[in-house]
């Protein structure tokens, strides 16, 4: 309801965050006719970590090793395949450490199995040592003019 109200008062809607419900956005766009310059298809890739990793690999970009995890049994298999250290993440909806669990030992696996969240669909990612993480923002206007915003460094503590 709030998104419909916003759309009815706006000439266009944009988003810069992957945790936008693409189905709701598509329905609101269709119902109100509001312009969504980015479209909705992009969210099917960026809002799902498995889709995102597969998309990147399909386009020749490297990713860490990963495995889909939809059950405690699948977590055990994924840990055997990927090893330690790893991070278990929700496939969607998580951000900045929310919906993430460090899996660094058999004890971490045991702890996770004991408190397995109901209906969890997750991805286990092999932990990667990295020097820094950066974000690149690119925008395009209705005249197809592309603007690259300054690259920024992301700084994390405890995810």
Coordinates of N, CA, C and O in Angstrom, one line a residue:
X1 N 0.8 -1.2 0.0 CA 0.0 0.0 0.0 C 0.9 1.3 0.0 O 0.6 2.2 -0.7
X2 N 1.9 1.2 0.8 CA 2.8 2.4 0.9 C 3.5 2.7 -0.5 O 3.7 3.8 -0.9
X3 N 3.9 1.6 -1.1 CA 4.6 1.7 -2.4 C 3.6 2.2 -3.5 O 4.0 3.1 -4.3
X4 N 2.4 1.8 -3.4 CA 1.4 2.3 -4.4 C 1.2 3.8 -4.1 O 1.1 4.6 -5.1
X5 N 1.1 4.2 -2.9 CA 0.8 5.6 -2.6 C 2.0 6.4 -3.1 O 1.8 7.5 -3.7
X6 N 3.2 5.9 -2.8 CA 4.4 6.7 -3.3 C 4.4 6.8 -4.8 O 4.7 7.8 -5.4
X7 N 4.1 5.7 -5.5 CA 4.1 5.6 -7.0 C 3.0 6.6 -7.5 O 3.3 7.3 -8.5
X8 N 1.9 6.7 -6.9 CA 0.9 7.6 -7.3 C 1.2 9.1 -7.2 O 0.7 9.9 -7.9
X9 N 2.2 9.4 -6.3 CA 2.6 10.7 -6.1 C 3.9 11.1 -6.8 O 4.5 12.1 -6.6
X10 N 4.5 10.1 -7.5 CA 5.8 10.2 -8.1 C 5.7 10.1 -9.7 O 4.9 9.4 -10.2
X11 N 6.7 10.7 -10.3 CA 6.9 10.6 -11.7 C 7.6 9.3 -12.1 O 7.5 8.7 -13.1
X12 N 8.6 8.9 -11.2 CA 9.3 7.7 -11.4 C 9.8 7.2 -10.0 O 9.9 7.9 -9.0
X13 N 10.1 5.9 -10.0 CA 10.7 5.3 -8.8 C 12.0 4.7 -9.2 O 12.2 4.1 -10.3
X14 N 13.0 4.8 -8.3 CA 14.3 4.1 -8.5 C 14.6 3.4 -7.2 O 14.0 3.6 -6.2
X15 N 15.6 2.5 -7.3 CA 16.1 1.8 -6.1 C 17.6 1.7 -6.2 O 18.1 1.7 -7.3
X16 N 18.2 1.6 -5.0 CA 19.7 1.4 -5.0 C 20.0 0.2 -4.1 O 21.2 0.1 -3.7
X17 N 19.0 -0.6 -3.8 CA 19.1 -1.6 -2.8 C 18.5 -2.9 -3.3 O 17.4 -2.8 -4.0
X18 N 19.1 -4.0 -3.2 CA 18.6 -5.2 -3.8 C 17.5 -5.9 -3.1 O 16.8 -6.7 -3.6
X19 N 17.2 -5.4 -1.8 CA 16.1 -6.0 -1.1 C 14.8 -5.3 -1.3 O 14.1 -4.9 -0.3
X20 N 14.4 -5.2 -2.5 CA 13.1 -4.7 -2.9 C 12.3 -5.8 -3.5 O 12.8 -6.6 -4.3
X21 N 11.1 -6.0 -3.0 CA 10.3 -7.0 -3.5 C 9.9 -6.8 -5.0 O 9.1 -5.9 -5.3
X22 N 10.5 -7.6 -5.9 CA 10.3 -7.3 -7.3 C 8.9 -7.6 -7.8 O 8.4 -6.9 -8.7
X23 N 8.2 -8.5 -7.1 CA 6.8 -8.8 -7.5 C 5.9 -7.6 -7.2 O 5.0 -7.2 -7.9
X24 N 6.1 -7.1 -5.9 CA 5.3 -5.9 -5.5 C 5.6 -4.7 -6.4 O 4.7 -4.1 -6.9
X25 N 6.9 -4.5 -6.7 CA 7.3 -3.4 -7.5 C 6.7 -3.5 -8.9 O 6.1 -2.6 -9.5
X26 N 6.7 -4.7 -9.5 CA 6.1 -4.9 -10.8 C 4.6 -4.7 -10.8 O 4.1 -4.1 -11.8
X27 N 3.9 -5.2 -9.8 CA 2.5 -4.9 -9.7 C 2.1 -3.5 -9.6 O 1.2 -3.0 -10.2
X28 N 2.9 -2.8 -8.7 CA 2.7 -1.3 -8.5 C 2.9 -0.6 -9.8 O 2.2 0.3 -10.2
X29 N 4.0 -1.0 -10.5 CA 4.3 -0.3 -11.8 C 3.2 -0.5 -12.8 O 2.8 0.4 -13.5
X30 N 2.7 -1.7 -12.9 CA 1.6 -2.0 -13.8 C 0.3 -1.3 -13.5 O -0.3 -0.7 -14.3
X31 N 0.0 -1.3 -12.2 CA -1.2 -0.6 -11.7 C -1.2 0.9 -11.9 O -2.2 1.5 -12.2
X32 N 0.0 1.5 -11.5 CA 0.0 3.0 -11.5 C 0.6 3.6 -12.8 O 0.4 4.8 -13.0
X33 N 1.3 2.8 -13.5 CA 2.0 3.3 -14.7 C 3.3 4.1 -14.4 O 3.8 4.7 -15.3
X34 N 3.7 4.1 -13.1 CA 4.9 4.9 -12.8 C 6.1 4.3 -13.5 O 6.2 3.1 -13.8
X35 N 7.0 5.2 -13.9 CA 8.2 4.8 -14.6 C 9.2 4.3 -13.6 O 9.5 4.9 -12.5
X36 N 9.7 3.1 -13.9 CA 10.8 2.5 -13.1 C 12.0 2.3 -14.0 O 12.1 1.3 -14.7
X37 N 12.8 3.3 -14.2 CA 13.9 3.3 -15.2 C 14.8 2.1 -15.1 O 15.3 1.6 -16.2
X38 N 15.1 1.5 -14.0 CA 16.0 0.4 -13.8 C 15.2 -0.9 -14.2 O 15.9 -1.9 -14.4
X39 N 13.9 -0.8 -14.3 CA 13.2 -2.0 -14.6 C 13.1 -2.9 -13.3 O 13.7 -2.6 -12.3
X40 N 12.5 -4.1 -13.5 CA 12.3 -5.0 -12.4 C 13.2 -6.2 -12.5 O 13.6 -6.9 -11.6
X41 N 13.6 -6.6 -13.8 CA 14.3 -7.8 -14.1 C 15.7 -7.8 -13.3 O 16.1 -8.9 -12.9
X42 N 16.3 -6.7 -13.2 CA 17.6 -6.6 -12.5 C 17.5 -7.2 -11.1 O 18.4 -7.8 -10.6
X43 N 16.4 -7.0 -10.4 CA 16.2 -7.5 -9.1 C 16.2 -9.0 -9.0 O 16.5 -9.6 -8.0
X44 N 15.8 -9.7 -10.1 CA 15.8 -11.1 -10.1 C 17.2 -11.7 -9.9 O 17.4 -12.8 -9.5
X45 N 18.2 -10.9 -10.4 CA 19.6 -11.3 -10.2 C 20.1 -10.8 -8.9 O 20.6 -11.6 -8.1
X46 N 20.0 -9.5 -8.6 CA 20.7 -8.9 -7.4 C 20.0 -9.3 -6.1 O 20.7 -9.2 -5.1
X47 N 18.8 -9.7 -6.1 CA 18.1 -10.0 -4.8 C 18.3 -11.4 -4.4 O 17.8 -11.8 -3.3
X48 N 18.9 -12.2 -5.2 CA 19.1 -13.6 -4.8 C 20.6 -14.0 -5.0 O 21.1 -13.9 -6.1
X49 N 21.3 -14.3 -3.9 CA 22.7 -14.5 -4.0 C 23.1 -15.6 -4.9 O 24.2 -15.6 -5.5
X50 N 22.3 -16.6 -5.0 CA 22.6 -17.7 -5.9 C 22.5 -17.3 -7.4 O 23.4 -17.5 -8.2
X51 N 21.4 -16.6 -7.7 CA 21.2 -16.1 -9.1 C 22.4 -15.1 -9.4 O 22.9 -15.1 -10.5
X52 N 22.8 -14.3 -8.4 CA 23.8 -13.3 -8.6 C 25.1 -13.9 -9.0 O 25.8 -13.6 -9.9
X53 N 25.5 -14.9 -8.2 CA 26.8 -15.6 -8.4 C 26.8 -16.3 -9.8 O 27.8 -16.3 -10.5
X54 N 25.7 -17.0 -10.1 CA 25.6 -17.7 -11.4 C 25.6 -16.7 -12.5 O 26.3 -16.9 -13.6
X55 N 25.0 -15.5 -12.4 CA 25.0 -14.5 -13.4 C 26.5 -14.0 -13.6 O 26.9 -13.9 -14.7
X56 N 27.2 -13.7 -12.5 CA 28.6 -13.3 -12.6 C 29.4 -14.3 -13.3 O 30.2 -14.0 -14.2
X57 N 29.3 -15.6 -12.9 CA 30.1 -16.6 -13.6 C 29.8 -16.8 -15.0 O 30.7 -17.0 -15.9
X58 N 28.5 -16.7 -15.4 CA 28.1 -16.8 -16.8 C 28.7 -15.7 -17.6 O 29.0 -15.9 -18.8
X59 N 29.0 -14.5 -17.0 CA 29.6 -13.4 -17.7 C 31.1 -13.3 -17.5 O 31.7 -12.3 -17.8
X60 N 31.7 -14.4 -17.1 CA 33.1 -14.5 -17.0 C 33.8 -13.8 -15.8 O 35.0 -13.7 -15.8
X61 N 33.0 -13.5 -14.8 CA 33.5 -12.9 -13.6 C 33.7 -13.9 -12.5 O 32.9 -14.7 -12.3
X62 N 34.9 -13.9 -11.9 CA 35.1 -14.9 -10.8 C 34.3 -14.6 -9.6 O 34.0 -13.5 -9.2
X63 N 34.0 -15.7 -8.9 CA 33.3 -15.6 -7.6 C 34.0 -16.7 -6.7 O 34.7 -17.6 -7.2
X64 N 33.7 -16.5 -5.4 CA 34.2 -17.5 -4.5 C 33.4 -18.8 -4.8 O 32.3 -18.8 -5.4
X65 N 33.9 -19.9 -4.3 CA 33.1 -21.2 -4.4 C 31.9 -21.1 -3.5 O 32.0 -20.5 -2.4
X66 N 30.8 -21.7 -3.9 CA 29.6 -21.6 -3.2 C 28.7 -22.8 -3.4 O 28.9 -23.6 -4.4
X67 N 27.8 -23.0 -2.5 CA 26.8 -24.1 -2.6 C 25.4 -23.7 -2.1 O 25.4 -23.0 -1.0
X68 N 24.4 -24.0 -2.7 CA 23.0 -23.8 -2.2 C 22.8 -24.7 -1.0 O 23.2 -25.9 -1.1
X69 N 22.2 -24.1 0.0 CA 21.9 -24.9 1.2 C 20.4 -24.6 1.6 O 20.1 -23.5 2.0
X70 N 19.6 -25.7 1.5 CA 18.2 -25.5 1.8 C 17.8 -26.4 3.0 O 16.6 -26.4 3.4
X71 N 18.7 -27.1 3.6 CA 18.4 -27.9 4.7 C 19.7 -28.2 5.5 O 20.8 -28.0 5.1
X72 N 19.5 -28.7 6.8 CA 20.7 -29.1 7.6 C 21.5 -30.1 6.9 O 22.8 -30.0 6.9
X73 N 20.9 -31.1 6.2 CA 21.7 -32.1 5.5 C 22.5 -31.5 4.4 O 23.7 -31.9 4.2
X74 N 21.9 -30.5 3.7 CA 22.7 -29.9 2.6 C 23.8 -29.0 3.2 O 24.9 -28.9 2.5
X75 N 23.7 -28.5 4.4 CA 24.8 -27.8 5.0 C 26.0 -28.7 5.2 O 27.1 -28.4 4.9
X76 N 25.7 -29.9 5.7 CA 26.8 -30.9 6.0 C 27.5 -31.2 4.7 O 28.7 -31.3 4.7
X77 N 26.8 -31.4 3.6 CA 27.4 -31.7 2.3 C 28.2 -30.6 1.8 O 29.3 -30.7 1.3
X78 N 27.6 -29.4 1.9 CA 28.3 -28.2 1.4 C 29.6 -27.9 2.2 O 30.7 -27.6 1.5
X79 N 29.6 -28.1 3.5 CA 30.8 -27.9 4.3 C 31.9 -28.9 3.8 O 33.1 -28.6 3.7
X80 N 31.5 -30.2 3.6 CA 32.5 -31.2 3.1 C 33.1 -30.8 1.7 O 34.3 -31.0 1.5
X81 N 32.3 -30.2 0.9 CA 32.7 -29.8 -0.5 C 33.6 -28.5 -0.4 O 34.6 -28.5 -1.0
X82 N 33.2 -27.5 0.4 CA 33.9 -26.2 0.4 C 35.0 -26.1 1.5 O 35.9 -25.4 1.4
X83 N 34.8 -26.8 2.6 CA 35.7 -26.7 3.7 C 35.5 -25.5 4.5 O 34.6 -24.7 4.4
X84 N 36.5 -25.3 5.5 CA 36.4 -24.1 6.4 C 37.5 -23.2 5.9 O 38.5 -23.6 5.3
X85 N 37.5 -21.9 6.2 CA 36.3 -21.2 6.7 C 35.3 -20.8 5.6 O 35.6 -20.8 4.5
X86 N 34.1 -20.6 6.1 CA 33.0 -20.3 5.1 C 32.0 -19.4 5.8 O 32.1 -19.2 7.1
X87 N 31.1 -18.8 5.1 CA 30.0 -18.0 5.6 C 28.7 -18.5 5.0 O 28.6 -18.7 3.8
X88 N 27.8 -18.8 5.9 CA 26.4 -19.2 5.5 C 25.6 -17.9 5.5 O 25.6 -17.2 6.5
X89 N 24.9 -17.7 4.4 CA 24.1 -16.4 4.2 C 22.8 -16.8 3.7 O 22.6 -17.7 2.9
X90 N 21.8 -16.0 4.1 CA 20.5 -16.1 3.5 C 20.6 -15.8 2.0 O 21.4 -15.0 1.6
X91 N 19.8 -16.5 1.2 CA 19.8 -16.2 -0.2 C 19.3 -14.9 -0.5 O 19.8 -14.2 -1.4
X92 N 18.3 -14.4 0.2 CA 17.8 -13.1 0.0 C 17.5 -12.4 1.3 O 17.3 -13.1 2.4
X93 N 17.3 -11.1 1.3 CA 16.9 -10.4 2.5 C 18.0 -10.0 3.5 O 17.8 -9.1 4.3
X94 N 19.2 -10.6 3.4 CA 20.2 -10.3 4.4 C 21.1 -9.1 3.9 O 21.1 -8.9 2.7
X95 N 21.7 -8.4 4.8 CA 22.6 -7.4 4.4 C 23.5 -7.0 5.7 O 23.0 -7.2 6.8
X96 N 24.6 -6.5 5.4 CA 25.5 -6.0 6.4 C 25.6 -6.9 7.7 O 25.5 -6.4 8.8
X97 N 25.7 -8.2 7.4 CA 25.9 -9.1 8.6 C 24.6 -9.8 9.0 O 24.6 -10.8 9.6
X98 N 23.5 -9.1 8.7 CA 22.2 -9.7 9.1 C 21.9 -10.9 8.1 O 22.1 -10.8 6.9
X99 N 21.6 -12.1 8.7 CA 21.3 -13.3 7.9 C 22.6 -13.9 7.5 O 22.7 -14.6 6.5
X100 N 23.7 -13.8 8.3 CA 25.0 -14.4 8.0 C 25.5 -15.1 9.3 O 25.3 -14.6 10.4
X101 N 26.1 -16.3 9.0 CA 26.7 -17.0 10.1 C 28.1 -17.5 9.7 O 28.3 -18.1 8.7
X102 N 29.1 -17.3 10.6 CA 30.4 -17.8 10.3 C 30.4 -19.3 10.5 O 29.9 -19.8 11.5
X103 N 31.0 -20.0 9.6 CA 31.1 -21.5 9.7 C 32.6 -21.8 9.6 O 33.2 -21.9 8.5
X104 N 33.3 -21.8 10.7 CA 34.8 -21.9 10.7 C 35.2 -23.3 11.3 O 36.4 -23.5 11.3
X105 N 34.3 -24.1 11.8 CA 34.7 -25.3 12.5 C 33.5 -26.3 12.5 O 32.3 -25.9 12.3
X106 N 33.8 -27.5 12.9 CA 32.7 -28.5 13.1 C 31.7 -28.0 14.2 O 30.5 -28.3 14.1
X107 N 32.3 -27.3 15.2 CA 31.4 -26.8 16.3 C 30.4 -25.8 15.7 O 29.3 -25.8 16.1
X108 N 30.9 -24.9 14.8 CA 30.0 -23.9 14.2 C 28.9 -24.6 13.4 O 27.7 -24.2 13.5
X109 N 29.2 -25.7 12.7 CA 28.2 -26.5 12.0 C 27.2 -27.1 13.0 O 26.0 -26.9 12.8
X110 N 27.7 -27.7 14.0 CA 26.8 -28.2 15.1 C 25.9 -27.2 15.6 O 24.7 -27.4 15.8
X111 N 26.5 -26.0 16.0 CA 25.7 -24.9 16.6 C 24.6 -24.5 15.6 O 23.4 -24.2 16.0
X112 N 24.9 -24.4 14.3 CA 24.0 -24.0 13.3 C 22.9 -25.0 13.1 O 21.7 -24.6 13.0
X113 N 23.2 -26.3 13.1 CA 22.2 -27.3 13.0 C 21.2 -27.3 14.2 O 20.1 -27.6 14.0
X114 N 21.7 -27.0 15.3 CA 20.9 -27.0 16.5 C 19.9 -25.8 16.5 O 18.8 -25.9 17.1
X115 N 20.2 -24.7 15.8 CA 19.3 -23.5 15.8 C 18.9 -23.2 14.4 O 18.8 -22.0 14.0
X116 N 18.8 -24.2 13.5 CA 18.4 -24.0 12.1 C 17.2 -23.2 12.0 O 16.1 -23.6 12.5
X117 N 17.2 -22.0 11.3 CA 16.0 -21.2 11.2 C 15.0 -21.9 10.3 O 15.4 -22.5 9.3
X118 N 13.7 -21.8 10.6 CA 12.7 -22.4 9.9 C 12.6 -21.8 8.4 O 12.8 -20.6 8.3
X119 N 12.5 -22.6 7.4 CA 12.4 -22.2 6.0 C 13.6 -21.5 5.5 O 13.5 -20.7 4.6
X120 N 14.8 -21.8 6.1 CA 16.0 -21.1 5.6 C 16.4 -21.6 4.2 O 16.6 -22.8 4.1
X121 N 16.6 -20.7 3.3 CA 17.2 -21.0 2.0 C 18.5 -20.2 2.1 O 18.4 -18.9 2.2
X122 N 19.6 -20.8 2.0 CA 20.9 -20.2 2.2 C 21.9 -20.6 1.1 O 21.7 -21.4 0.3
X123 N 23.0 -19.9 1.2 CA 24.2 -20.1 0.3 C 25.4 -20.2 1.2 O 25.5 -19.4 2.1
X124 N 26.2 -21.2 1.1 CA 27.4 -21.3 1.8 C 28.5 -20.9 0.9 O 28.7 -21.4 -0.3
X125 N 29.3 -19.8 1.3 CA 30.3 -19.3 0.5 C 31.7 -19.5 1.1 O 31.8 -19.3 2.3
X126 N 32.6 -20.0 0.4 CA 34.0 -20.2 0.8 C 34.5 -18.8 1.2 O 34.3 -17.8 0.4
X127 N 35.1 -18.6 2.4 CA 35.6 -17.3 2.8 C 36.8 -17.0 1.9 O 37.6 -17.8 1.6
X128 N 36.9 -15.7 1.6 CA 37.9 -15.2 0.7 C 38.7 -14.2 1.5 O 38.1 -13.2 2.1
X129 N 40.0 -14.3 1.5 CA 40.9 -13.2 2.1 C 40.9 -12.1 1.0 O 41.2 -12.4 -0.1
X130 N 40.6 -10.9 1.4 CA 40.7 -9.8 0.5 C 41.3 -8.6 1.2 O 41.3 -8.5 2.4
X131 N 41.8 -7.7 0.3 CA 42.4 -6.5 0.8 C 41.4 -5.4 1.1 O 41.4 -4.8 2.2
X132 N 40.4 -5.3 0.2 CA 39.3 -4.3 0.5 C 38.1 -4.7 -0.4 O 38.2 -5.4 -1.4
X133 N 37.0 -4.1 -0.1 CA 35.8 -4.2 -0.8 C 35.4 -2.8 -1.3 O 35.5 -1.9 -0.5
X134 N 35.0 -2.7 -2.5 CA 34.6 -1.4 -3.0 C 33.2 -1.5 -3.6 O 32.7 -2.6 -4.0
X135 N 32.6 -0.3 -3.8 CA 31.3 -0.2 -4.4 C 31.5 0.7 -5.6 O 32.1 1.8 -5.5
X136 N 30.8 0.4 -6.7 CA 30.8 1.2 -7.9 C 29.3 1.5 -8.2 O 28.6 0.5 -8.4
X137 N 29.0 2.7 -8.3 CA 27.6 3.1 -8.6 C 27.6 3.7 -10.0 O 28.4 4.6 -10.3
X138 N 26.7 3.2 -10.8 CA 26.6 3.7 -12.2 C 25.1 4.0 -12.4 O 24.2 3.3 -12.0
X139 N 24.9 5.1 -13.0 CA 23.5 5.5 -13.3 C 23.3 5.9 -14.8 O 24.3 6.2 -15.5
X140 N 22.1 5.8 -15.3 CA 21.8 6.2 -16.7 C 20.5 6.9 -16.7 O 19.5 6.5 -16.1
X141 N 20.5 8.1 -17.4 CA 19.2 8.8 -17.4 C 18.4 8.4 -18.6 O 18.8 7.5 -19.4
X142 N 17.3 9.1 -18.8 CA 16.4 8.8 -19.9 C 16.9 9.1 -21.3 O 16.3 8.7 -22.3
X143 N 18.0 9.8 -21.3 CA 18.7 10.1 -22.6 C 19.9 9.2 -22.8 O 20.7 9.5 -23.7
X144 N 19.9 8.1 -22.1 CA 21.0 7.1 -22.1 C 22.4 7.7 -21.8 O 23.4 7.2 -22.2
X145 N 22.4 8.8 -21.0 CA 23.7 9.3 -20.5 C 24.1 8.5 -19.3 O 23.3 8.4 -18.3
X146 N 25.3 8.0 -19.3 CA 25.8 7.1 -18.2 C 26.7 8.0 -17.3 O 27.6 8.7 -17.8
X147 N 26.5 7.9 -16.0 CA 27.4 8.6 -15.1 C 28.0 7.5 -14.1 O 27.3 6.7 -13.6
X148 N 29.3 7.6 -14.0 CA 30.0 6.8 -13.0 C 30.3 7.6 -11.8 O 30.9 8.7 -11.9
X149 N 29.8 7.2 -10.6 CA 30.0 7.9 -9.4 C 31.3 7.5 -8.8 O 31.9 6.5 -9.1
X150 N 31.8 8.3 -7.9 CA 33.1 8.0 -7.3 C 33.1 6.6 -6.6 O 32.2 6.2 -6.0
X151 N 34.2 5.9 -6.8 CA 34.3 4.5 -6.2 C 34.5 4.7 -4.7 O 35.3 5.6 -4.3
X152 N 33.8 3.9 -3.9 CA 34.0 4.0 -2.5 C 34.4 2.7 -1.9 O 34.2 1.7 -2.4
X153 N 35.1 2.8 -0.8 CA 35.6 1.6 -0.1 C 34.6 1.3 1.0 O 34.2 2.2 1.8
X154 N 34.2 0.1 1.1 CA 33.3 -0.4 2.2 C 34.2 -0.9 3.3 O 35.1 -1.7 3.1
X155 N 33.9 -0.5 4.5 CA 34.6 -1.0 5.7 C 33.7 -1.8 6.6 O 32.6 -1.3 7.0
X156 N 34.1 -3.0 7.0 CA 33.3 -3.9 7.7 C 33.9 -4.2 9.1 O 35.2 -4.4 9.2
X157 N 33.1 -4.5 10.0 CA 33.5 -5.1 11.3 C 32.5 -6.1 11.7 O 31.3 -5.8 11.7
X158 N 32.9 -7.3 11.9 CA 32.0 -8.4 12.3 C 30.9 -8.6 11.3 O 29.7 -8.6 11.6
X159 N 31.3 -8.7 10.0 CA 30.4 -8.8 8.9 C 29.9 -7.4 8.5 O 29.0 -7.2 7.8

